[in-house]
mmCIF file with all atom_site columns, C-alpha atoms in Angstrom:
data_model
loop_
_atom_site.group_PDB
_atom_site.id
_atom_site.type_symbol
_atom_site.label_atom_id
_atom_site.label_alt_id
_atom_site.label_comp_id
_atom_site.label_asym_id
_atom_site.label_entity_id
_atom_site.label_seq_id
_atom_site.pdbx_PDB_ins_code
_atom_site.Cartn_x
_atom_site.Cartn_y
_atom_site.Cartn_z
_atom_site.occupancy
_atom_site.B_iso_or_equiv
_atom_site.pdbx_formal_charge
_atom_site.auth_seq_id
_atom_site.auth_comp_id
_atom_site.auth_asym_id
_atom_site.auth_atom_id
_atom_site.pdbx_PDB_model_num
ATOM 1   C CA . UNK A 1 1   ? -63.326 -24.388 -14.002 1.00 0.00 ? 217 UNK A CA 1
ATOM 2   C CA . UNK A 1 2   ? -64.984 -22.709 -11.399 1.00 0.00 ? 218 UNK A CA 1
ATOM 3   C CA . UNK A 1 3   ? -62.488 -23.535 -8.974  1.00 0.00 ? 219 UNK A CA 1
ATOM 4   C CA . UNK A 1 4   ? -59.605 -22.958 -11.042 1.00 0.00 ? 220 UNK A CA 1
ATOM 5   C CA . UNK A 1 5   ? -61.197 -19.388 -11.843 1.00 0.00 ? 221 UNK A CA 1
ATOM 6   C CA . UNK A 1 6   ? -60.730 -18.453 -8.161  1.00 0.00 ? 222 UNK A CA 1
ATOM 7   C CA . UNK A 1 7   ? -57.521 -19.592 -7.296  1.00 0.00 ? 223 UNK A CA 1
ATOM 8   C CA . UNK A 1 8   ? -56.534 -17.247 -10.223 1.00 0.00 ? 224 UNK A CA 1
ATOM 9   C CA . UNK A 1 9   ? -58.791 -14.263 -8.659  1.00 0.00 ? 225 UNK A CA 1
ATOM 10  C CA . UNK A 1 10  ? -57.243 -15.067 -5.478  1.00 0.00 ? 226 UNK A CA 1
ATOM 11  C CA . UNK A 1 11  ? -53.377 -14.840 -7.172  1.00 0.00 ? 227 UNK A CA 1
ATOM 12  C CA . UNK A 1 12  ? -54.753 -11.962 -8.071  1.00 0.00 ? 228 UNK A CA 1
ATOM 13  C CA . UNK A 1 13  ? -56.185 -10.129 -5.608  1.00 0.00 ? 229 UNK A CA 1
ATOM 14  C CA . UNK A 1 14  ? -52.718 -11.309 -3.486  1.00 0.00 ? 230 UNK A CA 1
ATOM 15  C CA . UNK A 1 15  ? -50.511 -9.582  -6.281  1.00 0.00 ? 231 UNK A CA 1
ATOM 16  C CA . UNK A 1 16  ? -52.267 -6.122  -6.518  1.00 0.00 ? 232 UNK A CA 1
ATOM 17  C CA . UNK A 1 17  ? -55.002 -5.841  -3.887  1.00 0.00 ? 233 UNK A CA 1
ATOM 18  C CA . UNK A 1 18  ? -58.734 -5.008  -4.988  1.00 0.00 ? 234 UNK A CA 1
ATOM 19  C CA . UNK A 1 19  ? -59.458 -2.423  -7.379  1.00 0.00 ? 235 UNK A CA 1
ATOM 20  C CA . UNK A 1 20  ? -60.637 0.718   -6.311  1.00 0.00 ? 236 UNK A CA 1
ATOM 21  C CA . UNK A 1 21  ? -63.808 1.270   -6.095  1.00 0.00 ? 237 UNK A CA 1
ATOM 22  C CA . UNK A 1 22  ? -65.514 3.277   -9.190  1.00 0.00 ? 238 UNK A CA 1
ATOM 23  C CA . UNK A 1 23  ? -66.376 7.317   -9.012  1.00 0.00 ? 239 UNK A CA 1
ATOM 24  C CA . UNK A 1 24  ? -69.981 6.903   -8.457  1.00 0.00 ? 240 UNK A CA 1
ATOM 25  C CA . UNK A 1 25  ? -70.780 10.892  -9.396  1.00 0.00 ? 241 UNK A CA 1
ATOM 26  C CA . UNK A 1 26  ? -74.257 11.888  -9.659  1.00 0.00 ? 242 UNK A CA 1
ATOM 27  C CA . UNK A 1 27  ? -75.936 10.707  -12.472 1.00 0.00 ? 243 UNK A CA 1
ATOM 28  C CA . UNK A 1 28  ? -76.007 14.343  -14.437 1.00 0.00 ? 244 UNK A CA 1
ATOM 29  C CA . UNK A 1 29  ? -72.201 14.627  -13.601 1.00 0.00 ? 245 UNK A CA 1
ATOM 30  C CA . UNK A 1 30  ? -71.784 11.294  -15.309 1.00 0.00 ? 246 UNK A CA 1
ATOM 31  C CA . UNK A 1 31  ? -73.660 12.318  -18.197 1.00 0.00 ? 247 UNK A CA 1
ATOM 32  C CA . UNK A 1 32  ? -71.836 15.112  -18.641 1.00 0.00 ? 248 UNK A CA 1
ATOM 33  C CA . UNK A 1 33  ? -68.272 13.358  -18.099 1.00 0.00 ? 249 UNK A CA 1
ATOM 34  C CA . UNK A 1 34  ? -69.159 11.093  -20.609 1.00 0.00 ? 250 UNK A CA 1
ATOM 35  C CA . UNK A 1 35  ? -69.823 14.162  -23.503 1.00 0.00 ? 251 UNK A CA 1
ATOM 36  C CA . UNK A 1 36  ? -66.308 15.503  -22.153 1.00 0.00 ? 252 UNK A CA 1
ATOM 37  C CA . UNK A 1 37  ? -64.693 11.769  -22.728 1.00 0.00 ? 253 UNK A CA 1
ATOM 38  C CA . UNK A 1 38  ? -65.111 12.445  -26.618 1.00 0.00 ? 254 UNK A CA 1
ATOM 39  C CA . UNK A 1 39  ? -61.286 12.174  -28.311 1.00 0.00 ? 255 UNK A CA 1
ATOM 40  C CA . UNK A 1 40  ? -59.368 12.503  -25.354 1.00 0.00 ? 256 UNK A CA 1
ATOM 41  C CA . UNK A 1 41  ? -58.797 10.786  -22.550 1.00 0.00 ? 257 UNK A CA 1
ATOM 42  C CA . UNK A 1 42  ? -59.557 10.027  -18.880 1.00 0.00 ? 258 UNK A CA 1
ATOM 43  C CA . UNK A 1 43  ? -56.630 12.926  -17.304 1.00 0.00 ? 259 UNK A CA 1
ATOM 44  C CA . UNK A 1 44  ? -57.713 15.101  -19.902 1.00 0.00 ? 260 UNK A CA 1
ATOM 45  C CA . UNK A 1 45  ? -61.293 14.596  -19.782 1.00 0.00 ? 261 UNK A CA 1
ATOM 46  C CA . UNK A 1 46  ? -61.231 15.254  -15.464 1.00 0.00 ? 262 UNK A CA 1
ATOM 47  C CA . UNK A 1 47  ? -59.179 18.035  -16.131 1.00 0.00 ? 263 UNK A CA 1
ATOM 48  C CA . UNK A 1 48  ? -61.862 20.096  -18.036 1.00 0.00 ? 264 UNK A CA 1
ATOM 49  C CA . UNK A 1 49  ? -64.417 18.733  -15.623 1.00 0.00 ? 265 UNK A CA 1
ATOM 50  C CA . UNK A 1 50  ? -62.687 20.274  -12.684 1.00 0.00 ? 266 UNK A CA 1
ATOM 51  C CA . UNK A 1 51  ? -61.805 23.863  -14.581 1.00 0.00 ? 267 UNK A CA 1
ATOM 52  C CA . UNK A 1 52  ? -65.618 23.613  -15.474 1.00 0.00 ? 268 UNK A CA 1
ATOM 53  C CA . UNK A 1 53  ? -67.010 23.216  -12.061 1.00 0.00 ? 269 UNK A CA 1
ATOM 54  C CA . UNK A 1 54  ? -64.216 25.736  -10.688 1.00 0.00 ? 270 UNK A CA 1
ATOM 55  C CA . UNK A 1 55  ? -65.055 28.230  -13.449 1.00 0.00 ? 271 UNK A CA 1
ATOM 56  C CA . UNK A 1 56  ? -68.629 27.831  -13.458 1.00 0.00 ? 272 UNK A CA 1
ATOM 57  C CA . UNK A 1 57  ? -69.982 25.425  -10.315 1.00 0.00 ? 273 UNK A CA 1
ATOM 58  C CA . UNK A 1 58  ? -73.286 24.671  -11.079 1.00 0.00 ? 274 UNK A CA 1
ATOM 59  C CA . UNK A 1 59  ? -74.918 23.430  -14.233 1.00 0.00 ? 275 UNK A CA 1
ATOM 60  C CA . UNK A 1 60  ? -77.679 25.766  -14.042 1.00 0.00 ? 276 UNK A CA 1
ATOM 61  C CA . UNK A 1 61  ? -74.513 28.110  -14.892 1.00 0.00 ? 277 UNK A CA 1
ATOM 62  C CA . UNK A 1 62  ? -73.111 26.265  -17.787 1.00 0.00 ? 278 UNK A CA 1
ATOM 63  C CA . UNK A 1 63  ? -76.502 26.275  -18.896 1.00 0.00 ? 279 UNK A CA 1
ATOM 64  C CA . UNK A 1 64  ? -76.444 30.365  -18.639 1.00 0.00 ? 280 UNK A CA 1
ATOM 65  C CA . UNK A 1 65  ? -73.233 30.958  -19.818 1.00 0.00 ? 281 UNK A CA 1
ATOM 66  C CA . UNK A 1 66  ? -72.025 31.955  -23.503 1.00 0.00 ? 282 UNK A CA 1
ATOM 67  C CA . UNK A 1 67  ? -70.446 29.487  -25.560 1.00 0.00 ? 283 UNK A CA 1
ATOM 68  C CA . UNK A 1 68  ? -67.337 30.380  -25.684 1.00 0.00 ? 284 UNK A CA 1
ATOM 69  C CA . UNK A 1 69  ? -67.118 30.273  -22.040 1.00 0.00 ? 285 UNK A CA 1
ATOM 70  C CA . UNK A 1 70  ? -68.061 27.296  -21.593 1.00 0.00 ? 286 UNK A CA 1
ATOM 71  C CA . UNK A 1 71  ? -65.264 26.289  -24.265 1.00 0.00 ? 287 UNK A CA 1
ATOM 72  C CA . UNK A 1 72  ? -62.408 28.092  -22.497 1.00 0.00 ? 288 UNK A CA 1
ATOM 73  C CA . UNK A 1 73  ? -62.990 26.014  -19.558 1.00 0.00 ? 289 UNK A CA 1
ATOM 74  C CA . UNK A 1 74  ? -63.535 22.676  -20.558 1.00 0.00 ? 290 UNK A CA 1
ATOM 75  C CA . UNK A 1 75  ? -60.240 23.767  -23.563 1.00 0.00 ? 291 UNK A CA 1
ATOM 76  C CA . UNK A 1 76  ? -57.926 20.926  -21.708 1.00 0.00 ? 292 UNK A CA 1
ATOM 77  C CA . UNK A 1 77  ? -60.670 17.931  -23.153 1.00 0.00 ? 293 UNK A CA 1
ATOM 78  C CA . UNK A 1 78  ? -59.943 19.208  -26.946 1.00 0.00 ? 294 UNK A CA 1
ATOM 79  C CA . UNK A 1 79  ? -63.174 19.756  -28.759 1.00 0.00 ? 295 UNK A CA 1
ATOM 80  C CA . UNK A 1 80  ? -64.362 22.955  -26.574 1.00 0.00 ? 296 UNK A CA 1
ATOM 81  C CA . UNK A 1 81  ? -66.305 25.015  -29.373 1.00 0.00 ? 297 UNK A CA 1
ATOM 82  C CA . UNK A 1 82  ? -68.022 21.068  -30.310 1.00 0.00 ? 298 UNK A CA 1
ATOM 83  C CA . UNK A 1 83  ? -68.423 19.956  -26.323 1.00 0.00 ? 299 UNK A CA 1
ATOM 84  C CA . UNK A 1 84  ? -69.656 23.021  -25.662 1.00 0.00 ? 300 UNK A CA 1
ATOM 85  C CA . UNK A 1 85  ? -72.841 23.503  -28.400 1.00 0.00 ? 301 UNK A CA 1
ATOM 86  C CA . UNK A 1 86  ? -73.488 19.908  -26.932 1.00 0.00 ? 302 UNK A CA 1
ATOM 87  C CA . UNK A 1 87  ? -73.623 20.426  -22.798 1.00 0.00 ? 303 UNK A CA 1
ATOM 88  C CA . UNK A 1 88  ? -75.016 23.319  -23.196 1.00 0.00 ? 304 UNK A CA 1
ATOM 89  C CA . UNK A 1 89  ? -78.211 21.632  -25.307 1.00 0.00 ? 305 UNK A CA 1
ATOM 90  C CA . UNK A 1 90  ? -78.533 18.893  -22.504 1.00 0.00 ? 306 UNK A CA 1
ATOM 91  C CA . UNK A 1 91  ? -78.562 21.056  -20.006 1.00 0.00 ? 307 UNK A CA 1
ATOM 92  C CA . UNK A 1 92  ? -81.375 23.728  -21.413 1.00 0.00 ? 308 UNK A CA 1
ATOM 93  C CA . UNK A 1 93  ? -83.109 20.426  -22.840 1.00 0.00 ? 309 UNK A CA 1
ATOM 94  C CA . UNK A 1 94  ? -83.265 18.648  -19.606 1.00 0.00 ? 310 UNK A CA 1
ATOM 95  C CA . UNK A 1 95  ? -84.227 21.969  -18.009 1.00 0.00 ? 311 UNK A CA 1
ATOM 96  C CA . UNK A 1 96  ? -86.874 23.041  -20.008 1.00 0.00 ? 312 UNK A CA 1
ATOM 97  C CA . UNK A 1 97  ? -88.168 19.069  -19.517 1.00 0.00 ? 313 UNK A CA 1
ATOM 98  C CA . UNK A 1 98  ? -88.648 20.361  -15.552 1.00 0.00 ? 314 UNK A CA 1
ATOM 99  C CA . UNK A 1 99  ? -85.633 17.747  -14.660 1.00 0.00 ? 315 UNK A CA 1
ATOM 100 C CA . UNK A 1 100 ? -83.783 19.827  -11.786 1.00 0.00 ? 316 UNK A CA 1
ATOM 101 C CA . UNK A 1 101 ? -79.929 20.431  -12.735 1.00 0.00 ? 317 UNK A CA 1
ATOM 102 C CA . UNK A 1 102 ? -78.259 19.186  -9.827  1.00 0.00 ? 318 UNK A CA 1
ATOM 103 C CA . UNK A 1 103 ? -77.521 15.559  -8.023  1.00 0.00 ? 319 UNK A CA 1
ATOM 104 C CA . UNK A 1 104 ? -81.412 15.259  -7.996  1.00 0.00 ? 320 UNK A CA 1
ATOM 105 C CA . UNK A 1 105 ? -81.271 15.257  -11.948 1.00 0.00 ? 321 UNK A CA 1
ATOM 106 C CA . UNK A 1 106 ? -82.947 11.707  -12.927 1.00 0.00 ? 322 UNK A CA 1
ATOM 107 C CA . UNK A 1 107 ? -83.543 10.595  -9.675  1.00 0.00 ? 323 UNK A CA 1
ATOM 108 C CA . UNK A 1 108 ? -87.624 10.060  -9.845  1.00 0.00 ? 324 UNK A CA 1
ATOM 109 C CA . UNK A 1 109 ? -87.436 8.727   -13.020 1.00 0.00 ? 325 UNK A CA 1
ATOM 110 C CA . UNK A 1 110 ? -88.630 5.216   -14.238 1.00 0.00 ? 326 UNK A CA 1
ATOM 111 C CA . UNK A 1 111 ? -85.835 3.472   -16.485 1.00 0.00 ? 327 UNK A CA 1
ATOM 112 C CA . UNK A 1 112 ? -87.779 3.998   -19.549 1.00 0.00 ? 328 UNK A CA 1
ATOM 113 C CA . UNK A 1 113 ? -88.817 7.014   -19.504 1.00 0.00 ? 329 UNK A CA 1
ATOM 114 C CA . UNK A 1 114 ? -84.973 7.531   -18.791 1.00 0.00 ? 330 UNK A CA 1
ATOM 115 C CA . UNK A 1 115 ? -83.826 5.750   -21.627 1.00 0.00 ? 331 UNK A CA 1
ATOM 116 C CA . UNK A 1 116 ? -86.149 7.651   -23.656 1.00 0.00 ? 332 UNK A CA 1
ATOM 117 C CA . UNK A 1 117 ? -84.990 10.701  -22.914 1.00 0.00 ? 333 UNK A CA 1
ATOM 118 C CA . UNK A 1 118 ? -81.624 9.892   -22.606 1.00 0.00 ? 334 UNK A CA 1
ATOM 119 C CA . UNK A 1 119 ? -81.055 8.531   -25.952 1.00 0.00 ? 335 UNK A CA 1
ATOM 120 C CA . UNK A 1 120 ? -83.576 11.114  -26.946 1.00 0.00 ? 336 UNK A CA 1
ATOM 121 C CA . UNK A 1 121 ? -80.570 14.137  -25.588 1.00 0.00 ? 337 UNK A CA 1
#
């Protein structure tokens, strides 16, 4: 069975090449993308993310922005009014707990503590 699977894998690689490496963003960026992905497709999620970063380049700016500004920035992803509340709430909660809103977010947390934090958001 293993030999057969490896042969199939080789044929697939010859036909289609190796799959693209997954996107590697900072954990906080991935969390934001997860929220933006609710009830939309990847194209609209990515567009909303790019628009948000263009209008509010740092997560601290998003945390401090008025909800209508966030909703306008992410409108291409749909559910802007709902997602804007959730995004700002998540970012403010993290910041209130002393977690930096940048690529260092979650870096020094143990897995169990990180799990508890994320589940509690």
